[in-house]
mmCIF file of C-alpha atoms in Angstrom:
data_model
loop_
_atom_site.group_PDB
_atom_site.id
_atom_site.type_symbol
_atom_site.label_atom_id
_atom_site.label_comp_id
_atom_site.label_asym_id
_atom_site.label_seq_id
_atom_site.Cartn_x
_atom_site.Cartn_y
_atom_site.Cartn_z
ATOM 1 C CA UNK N 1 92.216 121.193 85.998
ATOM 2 C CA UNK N 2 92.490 122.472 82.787
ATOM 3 C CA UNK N 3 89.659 121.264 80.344
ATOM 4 C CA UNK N 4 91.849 118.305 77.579
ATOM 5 C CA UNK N 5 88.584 116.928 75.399
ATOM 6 C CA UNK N 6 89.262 119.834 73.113
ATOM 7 C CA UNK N 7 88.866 118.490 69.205
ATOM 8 C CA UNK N 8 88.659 115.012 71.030
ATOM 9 C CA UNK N 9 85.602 112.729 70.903
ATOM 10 C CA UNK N 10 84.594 109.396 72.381
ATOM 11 C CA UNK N 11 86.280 107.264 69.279
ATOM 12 C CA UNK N 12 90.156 109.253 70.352
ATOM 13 C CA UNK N 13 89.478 107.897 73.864
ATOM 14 C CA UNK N 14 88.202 104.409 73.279
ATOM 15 C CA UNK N 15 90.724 103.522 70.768
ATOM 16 C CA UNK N 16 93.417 104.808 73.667
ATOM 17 C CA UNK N 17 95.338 102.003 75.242
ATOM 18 C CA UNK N 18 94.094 101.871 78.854
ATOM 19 C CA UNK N 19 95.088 100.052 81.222
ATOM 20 C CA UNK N 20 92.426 97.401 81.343
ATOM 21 C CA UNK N 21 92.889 95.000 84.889
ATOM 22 C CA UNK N 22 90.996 91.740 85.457
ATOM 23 C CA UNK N 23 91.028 89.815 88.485
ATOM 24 C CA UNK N 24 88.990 86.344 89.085
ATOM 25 C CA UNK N 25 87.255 87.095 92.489
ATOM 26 C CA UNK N 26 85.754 84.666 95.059
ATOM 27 C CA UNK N 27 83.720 86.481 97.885
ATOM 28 C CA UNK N 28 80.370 86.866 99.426
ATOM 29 C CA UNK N 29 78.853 88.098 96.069
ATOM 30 C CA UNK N 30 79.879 84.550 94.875
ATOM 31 C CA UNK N 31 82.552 83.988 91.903
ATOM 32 C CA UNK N 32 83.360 86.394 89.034
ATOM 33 C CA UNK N 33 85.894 88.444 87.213
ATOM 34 C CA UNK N 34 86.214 92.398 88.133
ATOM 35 C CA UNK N 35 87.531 94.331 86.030
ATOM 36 C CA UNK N 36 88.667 98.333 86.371
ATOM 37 C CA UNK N 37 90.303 100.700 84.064
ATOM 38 C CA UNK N 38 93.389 102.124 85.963
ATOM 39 C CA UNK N 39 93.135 105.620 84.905
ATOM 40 C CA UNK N 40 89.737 106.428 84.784
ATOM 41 C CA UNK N 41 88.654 106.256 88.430
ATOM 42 C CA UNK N 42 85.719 104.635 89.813
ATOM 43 C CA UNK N 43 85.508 102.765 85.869
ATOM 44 C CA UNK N 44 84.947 99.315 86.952
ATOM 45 C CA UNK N 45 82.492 96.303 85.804
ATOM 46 C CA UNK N 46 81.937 92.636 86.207
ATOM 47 C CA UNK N 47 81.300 89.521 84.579
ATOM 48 C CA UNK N 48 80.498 85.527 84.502
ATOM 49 C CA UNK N 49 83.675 85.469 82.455
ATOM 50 C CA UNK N 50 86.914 86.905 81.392
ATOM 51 C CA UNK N 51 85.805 87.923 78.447
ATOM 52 C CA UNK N 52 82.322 89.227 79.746
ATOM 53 C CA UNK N 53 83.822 91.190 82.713
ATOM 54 C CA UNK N 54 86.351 92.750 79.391
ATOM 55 C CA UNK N 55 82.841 93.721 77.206
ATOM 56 C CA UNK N 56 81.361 95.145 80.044
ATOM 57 C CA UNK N 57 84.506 96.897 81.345
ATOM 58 C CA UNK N 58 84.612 98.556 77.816
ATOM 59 C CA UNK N 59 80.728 99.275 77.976
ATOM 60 C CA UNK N 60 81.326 100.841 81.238
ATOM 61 C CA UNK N 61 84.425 103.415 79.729
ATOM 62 C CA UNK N 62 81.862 104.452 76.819
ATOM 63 C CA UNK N 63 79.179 105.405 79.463
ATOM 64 C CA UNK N 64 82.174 106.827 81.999
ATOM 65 C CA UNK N 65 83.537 108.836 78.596
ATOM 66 C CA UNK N 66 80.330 110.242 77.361
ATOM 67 C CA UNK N 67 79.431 111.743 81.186
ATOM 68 C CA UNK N 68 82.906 113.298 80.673
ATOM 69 C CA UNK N 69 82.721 114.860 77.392
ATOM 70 C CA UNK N 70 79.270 116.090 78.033
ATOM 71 C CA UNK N 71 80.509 117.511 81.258
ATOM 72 C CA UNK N 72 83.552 118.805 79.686
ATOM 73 C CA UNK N 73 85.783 117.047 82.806
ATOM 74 C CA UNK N 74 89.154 116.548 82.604
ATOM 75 C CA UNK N 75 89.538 112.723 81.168
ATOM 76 C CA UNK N 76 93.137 111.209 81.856
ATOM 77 C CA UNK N 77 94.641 109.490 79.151
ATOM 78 C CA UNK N 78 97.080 106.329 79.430
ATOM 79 C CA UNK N 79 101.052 107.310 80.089
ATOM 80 C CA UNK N 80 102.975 106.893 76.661
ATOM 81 C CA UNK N 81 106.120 104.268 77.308
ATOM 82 C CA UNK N 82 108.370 107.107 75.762
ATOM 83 C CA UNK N 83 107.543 109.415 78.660
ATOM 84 C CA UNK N 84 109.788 107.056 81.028
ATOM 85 C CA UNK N 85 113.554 107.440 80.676
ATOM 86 C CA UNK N 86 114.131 104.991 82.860
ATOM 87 C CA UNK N 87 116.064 106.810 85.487
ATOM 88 C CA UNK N 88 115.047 108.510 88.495
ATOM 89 C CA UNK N 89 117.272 110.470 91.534
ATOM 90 C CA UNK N 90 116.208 109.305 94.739
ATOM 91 C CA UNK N 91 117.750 111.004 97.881
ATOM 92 C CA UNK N 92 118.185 108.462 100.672
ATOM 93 C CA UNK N 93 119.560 108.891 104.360
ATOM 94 C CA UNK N 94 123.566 108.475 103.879
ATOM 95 C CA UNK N 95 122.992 105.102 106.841
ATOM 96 C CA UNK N 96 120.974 103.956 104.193
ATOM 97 C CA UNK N 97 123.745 104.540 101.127
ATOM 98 C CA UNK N 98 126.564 102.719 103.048
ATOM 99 C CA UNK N 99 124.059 99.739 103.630
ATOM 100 C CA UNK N 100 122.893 98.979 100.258
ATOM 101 C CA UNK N 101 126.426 99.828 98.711
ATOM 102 C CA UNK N 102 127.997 97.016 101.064
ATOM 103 C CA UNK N 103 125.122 94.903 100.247
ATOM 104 C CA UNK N 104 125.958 95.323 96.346
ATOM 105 C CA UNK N 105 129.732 94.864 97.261
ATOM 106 C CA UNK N 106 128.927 91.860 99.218
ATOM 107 C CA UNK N 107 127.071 90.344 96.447
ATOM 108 C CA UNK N 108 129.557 91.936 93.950
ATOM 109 C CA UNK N 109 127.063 93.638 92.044
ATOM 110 C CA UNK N 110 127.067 97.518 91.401
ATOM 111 C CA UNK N 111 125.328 99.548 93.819
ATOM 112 C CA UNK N 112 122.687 100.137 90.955
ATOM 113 C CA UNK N 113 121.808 96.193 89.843
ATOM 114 C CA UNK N 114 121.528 95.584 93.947
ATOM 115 C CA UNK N 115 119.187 98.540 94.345
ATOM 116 C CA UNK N 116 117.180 97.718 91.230
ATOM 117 C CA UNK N 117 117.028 93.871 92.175
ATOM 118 C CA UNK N 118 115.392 94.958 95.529
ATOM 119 C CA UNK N 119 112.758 97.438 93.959
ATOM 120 C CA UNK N 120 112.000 94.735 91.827
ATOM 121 C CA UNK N 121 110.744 91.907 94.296
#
């Protein structure tokens, strides 16, 4: 992959909105919060607390970041909201087409607000 840290240093990327995830977690290793950063793969830290597991979490991108740059890897950076229309084609078998549009007529919805209703669950 083409090299995209050109001109950018580890300030552009930590002031980026990633996707920061937090989840409370109860296993053998006893009870704490994990945390990951979606795009950056293998990112990922702990803590006693929400908020700990979130200072770490950002501890851990500065450290995953700096490898990066020095490496000159490729470095993802978070999907902009503008970069989704909102639509999408998808090519289904025409069995399938006849069964959601009597589904929609059924519920006498359009073929669209029944298929979007169903993605959505």
């Amino acid at each position: 992959m083409a090299n995209n840290n050109q001109h950018k240093d580890l300030a552009y990327y930590m002031a980026l909105p990633y996707t920061i995830q937090i989840r409370f977690m109860n296993d053998e290793s006893g009870q704490y919060f994990y945390a990951s950063v979606a795009e950056l793969d293998g990112c990922q830290s702990h803590g006693k607390t929400y908020a700990e597991a979130y200072e770490s979490v950002r501890e851990a991108m500065e450290g995953y970041l700096e490898v990066k740059l020095e490496y000159g890897d490729y470095i993802p950076e978070p999907a902009e909201e503008d970069q989704y229309s909102g639509k999408f084609n998808l090519r289904v078998p025409k069995s399938l087409h006849r069964q959601l549009s009597e589904r929609a007529a059924a519920e006498n919805v359009s073929l669209n607000q029944y298929c979007l209703y169903k993605l959505s669950k």
